[in-house]
Structures are given as structure tokens and as C-alpha cells.
Amino acid sequence: MEKQDHLDLYHQMVLIRRVEERAAELYQQGKIGGFLHLYIGQEAVSTGLIAARQPQDRVITAYRDHGVALNVGIPADLVMAELLGKATGISKGRGGSMHMADVEKNFWGGHAIVGAHLPIAAGMALGDQYSENDGVTICMFGDGATNIGFFHEGVNLSKVWDLPVLWVCENNQYGMGTTIERASAVSEIRQKAEGYGIPNERVDGMDVMAVRAATLKALEYIRSGKGPYFLEIMTYRYRGHSMGDPERYRESGEVKKWQENDPIGIYRVYLGKEKIAKENQLDAIDERVDEEVQAAVQFAESSPEPELEELFADVYAK
Amino acid sequence: MSKQITMREAISQAIWEEMERDEKVFIMGEEVGVWGGTYAVTKGFYDHFGPKRVRDTPIAEAAIVGGGIGAAMVGLRPIAELMTINFAFVAMNHIVNEAAKMRYMFGGQMSVPLVIRAVGGGGRQLGATHSQTPDAIFAHFPGLKVVAPGTPYDAKGLLKSAIRSDDPVMFIEHATLYQTRGEVPEGEYTVPIGKSKIQRPGRDVTIVTYSKMLDVSMKAAEQLAKEGIEAEIVDLRTLRPLDMEPVLESFRRTNRAVIVEEGWRSYGIGSEISARIYEGAFDYVDAPIKRVAQTEVPLPYNRALEQSALPHAEDIIQAVKEVL
């Protein structure tokens, strides 16, 4: 990795966090409607994954999708505009927080029914296998999704047909407010991949370099035609499941303990220790992000609402 | 030149010809390959097209439909076969929450050119879980197209249109129609989705129907003709998007309508069509519109009981006489 690559990753992680912090404020001001699920604490996961992919690799994720949206390069302006439901939003204001996508950037969405995008990911991978493309479909989902039937149908099919798909379980240890031990027969999720004969690995999701390295290895395996691979990435969300979550299910001490292992903090230390970047360089990135986010909010707020005729657009191709 | 073929042959030909025409078309589902199709629709396909394009799946309907959606999103034209429409409920999330919404929800970025083939219908003593005609449920969802042909000609032409459509299409077949014969041209043709059609002209009453009940309605019309009553039969062919124009045009001439469907009456096709006739042609109504439909029970196994719950030509004849 070049120095600039590192600085880009750092920039992405800080950008995700600041965009989301602003989004939380805008939500509280009533400017963002519906649900808002924040990714704060999990930034290293999507950042490490996307850093390792090739342009032909597709990515599809669940409803906690702002991180991936920014990682794949959707401008913060368009993410913020979508959150505000504006015509300029990446999904033209029809998707909202949970449904962002940019097909041009090989990002196939934000999907809001838990686990339902796993069979779809298998189908996308089938598309590449069928057309003899060497792309891999990276499919991200939470630990909660591994208890639903869709997970098992999708993962099983991927192995039966040796599909080029990288299954990525972001284990943040809660499905909404229910701990993994209360919801899953095994708390080590990778054991479920074991059950389907799929090679797997547990990864420290607070360390962006560890996520990137594991992803590179997994993608190489899949690209060589050996079939699917499964990563269980250990992470933690600092905020509630969504805005308005009273968080009765966990002690604040638990959150504090994880925050000591903050992915952005860890990466800053790494960049200093490896003499890749000085403190003041990173501070400069932080400042640049603040300006970017400010501009994004301005762009979103000053963007027009969708025209009423837009209500009827795109229900059908024709 | 045309030829008498069965509905099964018509459907089979449509898939075969589209697979020959376009490499991106493939079929996946339970027993579509080595077995040759549970209803023998894909007999011979596996040997000709091979396992890549004729894909046997696990018994996992969410994977069949979900996998089809994913493959369609990235540019293929999959035909996902559900062994029966009753199993579509197992894949309901993928049909209604994913396929139907993908284009709209992401601002028009994605297409789902997927055909979901599913065979339904009662009358074969398969018991309550395997005998349903739940077509109306699928027609409820904007974003889906729902096609249910009643003749071999329409089945072949509509299935070809469905495969070429950039939208997800639920293509509903009827198990007791597979042996029905009809004229089908030998050359290439398609039938547009979203067009109803007058299958039998008549002056006295409009019968609106589709799929298997077209056949039953035609028989009823022949009986009625012997008594000097000429029924006009409008075949919906597509349930969504619904083409009401031929229905309303016919009704404005006959001023009387009977709507015939195999599914249950409540919240059904008949409810929708009759409401639309009242909305669109109220001034032309000379008698209350009648609905002929399935008795509101889960279908029983016993042959006599099952038959008594399904609509028959006699029920249609009686309804017609009531509106005249």
C-alpha cells in the first residue's frame, strides 16, 4: 500500500463517522425521516473490505449501509441528499437511509429485509460465474441475519454451485437488542459456514488493516475458482440499533470498553507507529472531512424535493 | 401455417426458442433438469442445453427466486420455476419485497428481468396446500407483472414477451390445462403483456375470465348458445397491468356481466373487475354484476367435495341467467 492509499482509508473512516454524527443531529431535528441505523464503531469493516476489492467485485449489504456507500465513492453530498429524501439523492429520494445503491460503482444496495439479500447475492455471483467474469460478490450482513432461513438457503446454494461469493458476517453481537447468545445456537458464527463446508475465518473488525488483509486472501481464494469463502468480522456498534433505541439491553461500560478499541484511533496509532503519516497530516484530513460534511449538508438542504410526477417513475421499465 | 399443440408443448416451445435465441436466458428450479420437469415442460432440455442453462436447484424457494433476482440484476434473463404456485408463499418475500420493488426503490438503477413460472389450480385431489389458485394475491403488488394465459397460443406468445420483459413477471400456469390443445402458428410471434382479448363474441352478456376458467366459460357459452343466449367472453390474460378497455367496451354493449375465477371470491379478481365496471360504466349497468368463484373453504382431498367447491360451467350458466 502506498502512503496515499492509507490516507484515503483514514479519510473514508473519518468521513463515515462525521457524516453519521451529522445525520444523527439532522434526524433529531426532524430533517431525516423513517429509520436511521448508524454504522459508527464499525467503520473499519466496510473500509477494509472495499479497500481490498477490484472494480469488478460487486458489493451488497444490509440496511446499515451508509459506510459502504461512502467507501465505494458515492459523494457525501448524494448520501446526505438521500437521507433528506431529496431529488438529488443517490436513490432519487425514493430509498432513504436503508436503500442506497450505485450500480455504476458496483454497489448493489442497501437491503432492509434481514437476510433476504443473501440469496440475491448468490444469484449475482451466479451471474458472474455464468458469464465467466472474474468478479466476486461481497455480501455483508449482520450476526442477526444468520438465524433466518434466507441465510441458510443462500449459503448452501453458494457451496452447491461453488459460486464466487464472499460472505461477510459483521458480528456486532446484537440483533437489535438481543445478544447473540440469546438468538443463535452457536455464538461463533463462522461455525455455521463450517457446517456448509465453506472455508472461514474470524477477523478483528476494529483493525482496518486486518480486515483488508483477510479480504485480500479470501478474494484470491474465490477468484481462483474454488467457490465461496466466509469471514466473521468481530465488531461493535457504539450507537443504538437505530435512532430512538433506549439501549436497555447493554451497560454503558460495555460500550466504553469497545470505544477504547476505536477503529479510527487504532488506525491513527498504526499510521504513526509505521511512520506513514504524522499527527498533523491526519488532523488536516479531519478538518477536510468537517468541511466536506458541512458542504454535503448544505447541498442536501438546498436540493429540491422530488417532483410529484416522480411518484410514478420506475415502477416498471415500460 | 399453424398446428394444434398442447399448452404444455406451447410453454415448452416458448422456453426452448428463447433459450436458443438468447444465451442469457436460462431456467432454474426443482427437477427442471435431469428429471425433465415435474410437469414435463422441460423434457429434453437438460440433454440439449446442458447443466449450466438448465439448473436443478435444492428445494429452497427463497434461493430459487432470490437467486433469480440476483442473476437478473446483473444482466441475465432467468426463468425461475416454482414447482407449484403454493410454494411461492415460501418465496413470497423475494417476490413481493425484492423483485417488485428493486427498480423503484433504488431510483430506477436496477432491472429485474426475471420470469417466475408457477403452476397452480385445483381439481387434482392434492389437498388444501397443493390446490390453490392465489393469483389475485400476486396481482396486488405494483412492480410485478402477472400473466395467466388460457390458451396455448397466448401461453407461448405471452411467455416469450415475459422472458423479453425488463420487469419481473409472475407467469401463472394451470395444471389441468397442460393437455388442452389449440392452434399455434409455426413461426415466431409474441403476445403483448397487458392486453385483454375477446375470445368469443356475443351480444347478451359479458363473461370476464382468464386461465382455466376461460375453458370452462367457453363450455358454458356453448350451452347457453343452444338456448339462444350469446355470451361474449373477455379473457384478461394479464392480471397486472390490467387492461380494462375490452371489458368496458363489451359491457357498454351487453350491459350485463359475470366474472368467473377459480380462486376464492373474497378480495378476488371478480371483486376488482366488478368495482372497475361500476366505476367506469355505471350508466350502462342493467343488472347487478355476478361473481362466480371457489367456495370459501380450503380445498378437500375427497373428489366429490373438491369438485363441489370449484366453479363449473353450470355455475356460470346459472349466473348468466340471473343477470339476464
PDB file of C-alpha atoms in Angstrom, chain A residues 65-279:
ATOM      1  CA  ASP A  65     -25.393   0.903   4.516  1.00  0.00           C
ATOM      2  CA  HIS A  66     -24.010   4.452   4.746  1.00  0.00           C
ATOM      3  CA  GLY A  67     -20.493   3.164   5.353  1.00  0.00           C
ATOM      4  CA  VAL A  68     -20.333   1.110   2.182  1.00  0.00           C
ATOM      5  CA  ALA A  69     -21.999   3.907   0.220  1.00  0.00           C
ATOM      6  CA  LEU A  70     -19.178   6.281   1.161  1.00  0.00           C
ATOM      7  CA  ASN A  71     -16.454   3.644   0.786  1.00  0.00           C
ATOM      8  CA  VAL A  72     -17.413   2.843  -2.805  1.00  0.00           C
ATOM      9  CA  GLY A  73     -17.164   6.535  -3.591  1.00  0.00           C
ATOM     10  CA  ILE A  74     -20.697   7.869  -3.595  1.00  0.00           C
ATOM     11  CA  PRO A  75     -20.102  11.542  -2.793  1.00  0.00           C
ATOM     12  CA  ALA A  76     -21.192  12.551   0.712  1.00  0.00           C
ATOM     13  CA  ASP A  77     -23.456  15.122  -0.977  1.00  0.00           C
ATOM     14  CA  LEU A  78     -25.569  12.405  -2.580  1.00  0.00           C
ATOM     15  CA  VAL A  79     -25.650  10.273   0.566  1.00  0.00           C
ATOM     16  CA  MET A  80     -26.797  13.234   2.644  1.00  0.00           C
ATOM     17  CA  ALA A  81     -29.337  14.246  -0.006  1.00  0.00           C
ATOM     18  CA  GLU A  82     -30.788  10.729   0.044  1.00  0.00           C
ATOM     19  CA  LEU A  83     -31.051  10.870   3.838  1.00  0.00           C
ATOM     20  CA  LEU A  84     -33.032  14.081   3.447  1.00  0.00           C
ATOM     21  CA  GLY A  85     -35.173  12.464   0.738  1.00  0.00           C
ATOM     22  CA  LYS A  86     -34.152  14.936  -1.934  1.00  0.00           C
ATOM     23  CA  ALA A  87     -34.344  14.579  -5.714  1.00  0.00           C
ATOM     24  CA  THR A  88     -30.550  14.703  -5.865  1.00  0.00           C
ATOM     25  CA  GLY A  89     -30.169  11.722  -3.530  1.00  0.00           C
ATOM     26  CA  ILE A  90     -28.391   8.639  -4.825  1.00  0.00           C
ATOM     27  CA  SER A  91     -31.747   6.811  -4.994  1.00  0.00           C
ATOM     28  CA  LYS A  92     -33.649   9.972  -6.000  1.00  0.00           C
ATOM     29  CA  GLY A  93     -35.188  10.231  -2.568  1.00  0.00           C
ATOM     30  CA  ARG A  94     -37.155   7.021  -3.011  1.00  0.00           C
ATOM     31  CA  GLY A  95     -34.906   4.758  -0.962  1.00  0.00           C
ATOM     32  CA  GLY A  96     -33.829   6.649   2.130  1.00  0.00           C
ATOM     33  CA  SER A  97     -31.228   5.585   4.668  1.00  0.00           C
ATOM     34  CA  MET A  98     -31.689   1.849   4.170  1.00  0.00           C
ATOM     35  CA  HIS A  99     -31.751   1.787   0.361  1.00  0.00           C
ATOM     36  CA  MET A 100     -28.695   3.389  -1.130  1.00  0.00           C
ATOM     37  CA  ALA A 101     -27.016   1.911  -4.188  1.00  0.00           C
ATOM     38  CA  ASP A 102     -24.778   2.924  -7.045  1.00  0.00           C
ATOM     39  CA  VAL A 103     -24.731   0.291  -9.728  1.00  0.00           C
ATOM     40  CA  GLU A 104     -22.034   2.205 -11.655  1.00  0.00           C
ATOM     41  CA  LYS A 105     -19.764   1.650  -8.672  1.00  0.00           C
ATOM     42  CA  ASN A 106     -20.818  -1.978  -8.393  1.00  0.00           C
ATOM     43  CA  PHE A 107     -22.676  -1.296  -5.142  1.00  0.00           C
ATOM     44  CA  TRP A 108     -25.980  -3.168  -5.288  1.00  0.00           C
ATOM     45  CA  GLY A 109     -27.701  -1.794  -2.275  1.00  0.00           C
ATOM     46  CA  GLY A 110     -28.691  -1.436   0.974  1.00  0.00           C
ATOM     47  CA  HIS A 111     -31.370  -4.118   1.655  1.00  0.00           C
ATOM     48  CA  ALA A 112     -33.765  -3.833   4.520  1.00  0.00           C
ATOM     49  CA  ILE A 113     -35.338  -7.263   4.969  1.00  0.00           C
ATOM     50  CA  VAL A 114     -32.960  -9.136   7.235  1.00  0.00           C
ATOM     51  CA  GLY A 115     -31.090 -11.850   5.332  1.00  0.00           C
ATOM     52  CA  ALA A 116     -33.128 -11.515   2.144  1.00  0.00           C
ATOM     53  CA  HIS A 117     -30.197 -10.178   0.132  1.00  0.00           C
ATOM     54  CA  LEU A 118     -28.152 -13.340   0.689  1.00  0.00           C
ATOM     55  CA  PRO A 119     -29.950 -15.451  -1.950  1.00  0.00           C
ATOM     56  CA  ILE A 120     -29.814 -12.375  -4.198  1.00  0.00           C
ATOM     57  CA  ALA A 121     -26.044 -12.170  -3.677  1.00  0.00           C
ATOM     58  CA  ALA A 122     -25.781 -15.848  -4.611  1.00  0.00           C
ATOM     59  CA  GLY A 123     -27.694 -15.031  -7.791  1.00  0.00           C
ATOM     60  CA  MET A 124     -25.384 -12.121  -8.612  1.00  0.00           C
ATOM     61  CA  ALA A 125     -22.406 -14.423  -8.163  1.00  0.00           C
ATOM     62  CA  LEU A 126     -24.150 -16.958 -10.397  1.00  0.00           C
ATOM     63  CA  GLY A 127     -24.406 -14.203 -12.999  1.00  0.00           C
ATOM     64  CA  ASP A 128     -20.634 -13.721 -12.945  1.00  0.00           C
ATOM     65  CA  GLN A 129     -19.930 -17.434 -12.963  1.00  0.00           C
ATOM     66  CA  TYR A 130     -22.370 -17.924 -15.857  1.00  0.00           C
ATOM     67  CA  SER A 131     -20.861 -15.080 -17.876  1.00  0.00           C
ATOM     68  CA  GLU A 132     -17.316 -16.151 -16.958  1.00  0.00           C
ATOM     69  CA  ASN A 133     -16.452 -12.793 -15.390  1.00  0.00           C
ATOM     70  CA  ASP A 134     -13.825 -12.942 -12.666  1.00  0.00           C
ATOM     71  CA  GLY A 135     -15.743 -10.700 -10.290  1.00  0.00           C
ATOM     72  CA  VAL A 136     -16.581 -11.743  -6.743  1.00  0.00           C
ATOM     73  CA  THR A 137     -19.785 -10.713  -4.988  1.00  0.00           C
ATOM     74  CA  ILE A 138     -19.058  -9.436  -1.487  1.00  0.00           C
ATOM     75  CA  CYS A 139     -22.178  -9.895   0.622  1.00  0.00           C
ATOM     76  CA  MET A 140     -22.291  -8.224   4.053  1.00  0.00           C
ATOM     77  CA  PHE A 141     -24.854  -8.976   6.736  1.00  0.00           C
ATOM     78  CA  GLY A 142     -25.181  -8.849  10.497  1.00  0.00           C
ATOM     79  CA  ASP A 143     -24.959 -11.682  13.001  1.00  0.00           C
ATOM     80  CA  GLY A 144     -28.732 -11.454  13.388  1.00  0.00           C
ATOM     81  CA  ALA A 145     -29.196 -12.452   9.746  1.00  0.00           C
ATOM     82  CA  THR A 146     -27.540 -15.821  10.293  1.00  0.00           C
ATOM     83  CA  ASN A 147     -30.592 -17.123  12.144  1.00  0.00           C
ATOM     84  CA  ILE A 148     -33.045 -16.659   9.323  1.00  0.00           C
ATOM     85  CA  GLY A 149     -33.800 -19.215   6.611  1.00  0.00           C
ATOM     86  CA  PHE A 150     -32.605 -16.964   3.773  1.00  0.00           C
ATOM     87  CA  PHE A 151     -29.061 -17.170   5.166  1.00  0.00           C
ATOM     88  CA  HIS A 152     -29.067 -20.941   5.023  1.00  0.00           C
ATOM     89  CA  GLU A 153     -30.658 -21.160   1.566  1.00  0.00           C
ATOM     90  CA  GLY A 154     -28.208 -18.631   0.133  1.00  0.00           C
ATOM     91  CA  VAL A 155     -25.084 -20.009   1.768  1.00  0.00           C
ATOM     92  CA  ASN A 156     -25.986 -23.604   0.932  1.00  0.00           C
ATOM     93  CA  LEU A 157     -26.615 -22.748  -2.721  1.00  0.00           C
ATOM     94  CA  SER A 158     -23.287 -20.918  -2.946  1.00  0.00           C
ATOM     95  CA  LYS A 159     -21.429 -24.049  -1.933  1.00  0.00           C
ATOM     96  CA  VAL A 160     -23.531 -26.436  -4.013  1.00  0.00           C
ATOM     97  CA  TRP A 161     -22.758 -24.356  -7.116  1.00  0.00           C
ATOM     98  CA  ASP A 162     -19.293 -23.129  -5.998  1.00  0.00           C
ATOM     99  CA  LEU A 163     -20.314 -19.539  -6.570  1.00  0.00           C
ATOM    100  CA  PRO A 164     -17.792 -16.681  -6.412  1.00  0.00           C
ATOM    101  CA  VAL A 165     -19.203 -15.038  -3.327  1.00  0.00           C
ATOM    102  CA  LEU A 166     -17.540 -13.727  -0.199  1.00  0.00           C
ATOM    103  CA  TRP A 167     -19.910 -13.975   2.744  1.00  0.00           C
ATOM    104  CA  VAL A 168     -19.117 -11.364   5.357  1.00  0.00           C
ATOM    105  CA  CYS A 169     -20.827 -11.550   8.702  1.00  0.00           C
ATOM    106  CA  GLU A 170     -20.385  -8.308  10.606  1.00  0.00           C
ATOM    107  CA  ASN A 171     -20.708  -9.695  14.087  1.00  0.00           C
ATOM    108  CA  ASN A 172     -21.599  -6.685  16.223  1.00  0.00           C
ATOM    109  CA  GLN A 173     -23.035  -9.071  18.782  1.00  0.00           C
ATOM    110  CA  TYR A 174     -26.584  -7.816  18.828  1.00  0.00           C
ATOM    111  CA  GLY A 175     -29.570  -8.411  16.587  1.00  0.00           C
ATOM    112  CA  MET A 176     -31.379  -5.219  17.538  1.00  0.00           C
ATOM    113  CA  GLY A 177     -31.337  -5.604  21.331  1.00  0.00           C
ATOM    114  CA  THR A 178     -30.958  -9.364  21.557  1.00  0.00           C
ATOM    115  CA  THR A 179     -27.471 -10.657  22.273  1.00  0.00           C
ATOM    116  CA  ILE A 180     -26.056 -13.308  20.039  1.00  0.00           C
ATOM    117  CA  GLU A 181     -26.164 -15.881  22.854  1.00  0.00           C
ATOM    118  CA  ARG A 182     -29.898 -15.396  23.176  1.00  0.00           C
ATOM    119  CA  ALA A 183     -30.557 -15.711  19.444  1.00  0.00           C
ATOM    120  CA  SER A 184     -28.038 -18.053  17.865  1.00  0.00           C
ATOM    121  CA  ALA A 185     -27.364 -21.706  18.705  1.00  0.00           C
ATOM    122  CA  VAL A 186     -23.666 -21.030  18.223  1.00  0.00           C
ATOM    123  CA  SER A 187     -22.137 -17.682  19.153  1.00  0.00           C
ATOM    124  CA  GLU A 188     -19.137 -18.254  16.931  1.00  0.00           C
ATOM    125  CA  ILE A 189     -20.886 -17.525  13.647  1.00  0.00           C
ATOM    126  CA  ARG A 190     -18.115 -18.949  11.490  1.00  0.00           C
ATOM    127  CA  GLN A 191     -19.185 -22.395  12.721  1.00  0.00           C
ATOM    128  CA  LYS A 192     -22.264 -22.025  10.548  1.00  0.00           C
ATOM    129  CA  ALA A 193     -20.008 -21.705   7.493  1.00  0.00           C
ATOM    130  CA  GLU A 194     -18.162 -24.770   8.744  1.00  0.00           C
ATOM    131  CA  GLY A 195     -21.465 -26.618   8.602  1.00  0.00           C
ATOM    132  CA  TYR A 196     -21.670 -25.923   4.871  1.00  0.00           C
ATOM    133  CA  GLY A 197     -18.051 -26.871   4.192  1.00  0.00           C
ATOM    134  CA  ILE A 198     -17.066 -23.292   3.411  1.00  0.00           C
ATOM    135  CA  PRO A 199     -13.573 -22.120   4.449  1.00  0.00           C
ATOM    136  CA  ASN A 200     -13.851 -19.383   7.014  1.00  0.00           C
ATOM    137  CA  GLU A 201     -12.008 -17.081   9.327  1.00  0.00           C
ATOM    138  CA  ARG A 202     -12.662 -14.823  12.278  1.00  0.00           C
ATOM    139  CA  VAL A 203     -11.206 -11.343  11.913  1.00  0.00           C
ATOM    140  CA  ASP A 204     -10.679  -8.347  14.205  1.00  0.00           C
ATOM    141  CA  GLY A 205     -13.091  -5.830  12.780  1.00  0.00           C
ATOM    142  CA  MET A 206     -11.699  -2.876  14.690  1.00  0.00           C
ATOM    143  CA  ASP A 207      -8.438  -3.118  12.737  1.00  0.00           C
ATOM    144  CA  VAL A 208      -8.866  -1.941   9.153  1.00  0.00           C
ATOM    145  CA  MET A 209      -5.558  -3.489   8.097  1.00  0.00           C
ATOM    146  CA  ALA A 210      -6.595  -6.884   9.461  1.00  0.00           C
ATOM    147  CA  VAL A 211      -9.907  -6.690   7.606  1.00  0.00           C
ATOM    148  CA  ARG A 212      -8.186  -5.693   4.384  1.00  0.00           C
ATOM    149  CA  ALA A 213      -5.610  -8.474   4.656  1.00  0.00           C
ATOM    150  CA  ALA A 214      -8.224 -11.141   5.362  1.00  0.00           C
ATOM    151  CA  THR A 215     -10.353  -9.891   2.480  1.00  0.00           C
ATOM    152  CA  LEU A 216      -7.448  -9.945   0.032  1.00  0.00           C
ATOM    153  CA  LYS A 217      -6.724 -13.535   0.973  1.00  0.00           C
ATOM    154  CA  ALA A 218     -10.386 -14.539   0.701  1.00  0.00           C
ATOM    155  CA  LEU A 219     -10.855 -12.822  -2.655  1.00  0.00           C
ATOM    156  CA  GLU A 220      -7.785 -14.532  -4.061  1.00  0.00           C
ATOM    157  CA  TYR A 221      -9.149 -17.894  -2.954  1.00  0.00           C
ATOM    158  CA  ILE A 222     -12.552 -17.231  -4.528  1.00  0.00           C
ATOM    159  CA  ARG A 223     -11.108 -15.780  -7.737  1.00  0.00           C
ATOM    160  CA  SER A 224      -9.094 -18.933  -8.251  1.00  0.00           C
ATOM    161  CA  GLY A 225     -12.414 -20.716  -8.781  1.00  0.00           C
ATOM    162  CA  LYS A 226     -12.600 -22.619  -5.510  1.00  0.00           C
ATOM    163  CA  GLY A 227     -16.050 -21.395  -4.523  1.00  0.00           C
ATOM    164  CA  PRO A 228     -17.305 -19.266  -1.633  1.00  0.00           C
ATOM    165  CA  TYR A 229     -15.439 -18.062   1.452  1.00  0.00           C
ATOM    166  CA  PHE A 230     -16.791 -16.812   4.771  1.00  0.00           C
ATOM    167  CA  LEU A 231     -15.455 -14.086   7.034  1.00  0.00           C
ATOM    168  CA  GLU A 232     -16.806 -13.435  10.503  1.00  0.00           C
ATOM    169  CA  ILE A 233     -15.699  -9.937  11.367  1.00  0.00           C
ATOM    170  CA  MET A 234     -15.869  -9.037  15.047  1.00  0.00           C
ATOM    171  CA  THR A 235     -17.063  -5.513  15.575  1.00  0.00           C
ATOM    172  CA  TYR A 236     -19.324  -3.334  17.690  1.00  0.00           C
ATOM    173  CA  ARG A 237     -21.770  -0.536  17.103  1.00  0.00           C
ATOM    174  CA  TYR A 238     -21.467   2.328  19.544  1.00  0.00           C
ATOM    175  CA  ARG A 239     -24.904   3.698  18.853  1.00  0.00           C
ATOM    176  CA  GLY A 240     -28.255   2.000  19.274  1.00  0.00           C
ATOM    177  CA  HIS A 241     -29.730  -0.330  16.664  1.00  0.00           C
ATOM    178  CA  SER A 242     -31.414   2.710  15.182  1.00  0.00           C
ATOM    179  CA  MET A 243     -32.156   6.221  16.359  1.00  0.00           C
ATOM    180  CA  GLY A 244     -34.540   6.084  19.290  1.00  0.00           C
ATOM    181  CA  ASP A 245     -33.177   2.831  20.699  1.00  0.00           C
ATOM    182  CA  PRO A 246     -33.309   3.172  24.537  1.00  0.00           C
ATOM    183  CA  GLU A 247     -30.438   0.629  24.820  1.00  0.00           C
ATOM    184  CA  ARG A 248     -31.812  -1.164  27.848  1.00  0.00           C
ATOM    185  CA  TYR A 249     -30.038  -4.329  26.782  1.00  0.00           C
ATOM    186  CA  ARG A 250     -26.459  -3.262  27.496  1.00  0.00           C
ATOM    187  CA  GLU A 251     -24.396  -1.458  30.121  1.00  0.00           C
ATOM    188  CA  SER A 252     -22.750   1.806  29.132  1.00  0.00           C
ATOM    189  CA  GLY A 253     -19.481   0.337  30.418  1.00  0.00           C
ATOM    190  CA  GLU A 254     -19.570  -2.230  27.643  1.00  0.00           C
ATOM    191  CA  VAL A 255     -19.769   0.499  25.007  1.00  0.00           C
ATOM    192  CA  LYS A 256     -16.923   2.405  26.702  1.00  0.00           C
ATOM    193  CA  LYS A 257     -14.755  -0.703  26.709  1.00  0.00           C
ATOM    194  CA  TRP A 258     -15.180  -1.097  22.953  1.00  0.00           C
ATOM    195  CA  GLN A 259     -14.617   2.599  22.344  1.00  0.00           C
ATOM    196  CA  GLU A 260     -11.150   2.182  23.837  1.00  0.00           C
ATOM    197  CA  ASN A 261     -10.508  -0.009  20.804  1.00  0.00           C
ATOM    198  CA  ASP A 262     -11.857   2.550  18.387  1.00  0.00           C
ATOM    199  CA  PRO A 263     -11.115   1.642  14.762  1.00  0.00           C
ATOM    200  CA  ILE A 264     -10.149   5.187  13.823  1.00  0.00           C
ATOM    201  CA  GLY A 265      -7.952   5.509  16.933  1.00  0.00           C
ATOM    202  CA  ILE A 266      -6.265   2.173  16.249  1.00  0.00           C
ATOM    203  CA  TYR A 267      -5.549   3.185  12.688  1.00  0.00           C
ATOM    204  CA  ARG A 268      -4.139   6.556  13.743  1.00  0.00           C
ATOM    205  CA  VAL A 269      -1.739   4.820  16.106  1.00  0.00           C
ATOM    206  CA  TYR A 270      -0.770   2.368  13.364  1.00  0.00           C
ATOM    207  CA  LEU A 271      -0.125   5.137  10.851  1.00  0.00           C
ATOM    208  CA  GLY A 272       2.094   6.953  13.379  1.00  0.00           C
ATOM    209  CA  LYS A 273       3.966   3.883  14.509  1.00  0.00           C
ATOM    210  CA  GLU A 274       4.677   2.802  10.955  1.00  0.00           C
ATOM    211  CA  LYS A 275       5.745   6.375  10.174  1.00  0.00           C
ATOM    212  CA  ILE A 276       3.194   6.570   7.363  1.00  0.00           C
ATOM    213  CA  ALA A 277       1.602   9.810   8.482  1.00  0.00           C
ATOM    214  CA  LYS A 278       2.230  12.459  11.097  1.00  0.00           C
ATOM    215  CA  GLU A 279      -0.391  13.639  13.563  1.00  0.00           C
TER     216      GLU A 279
END
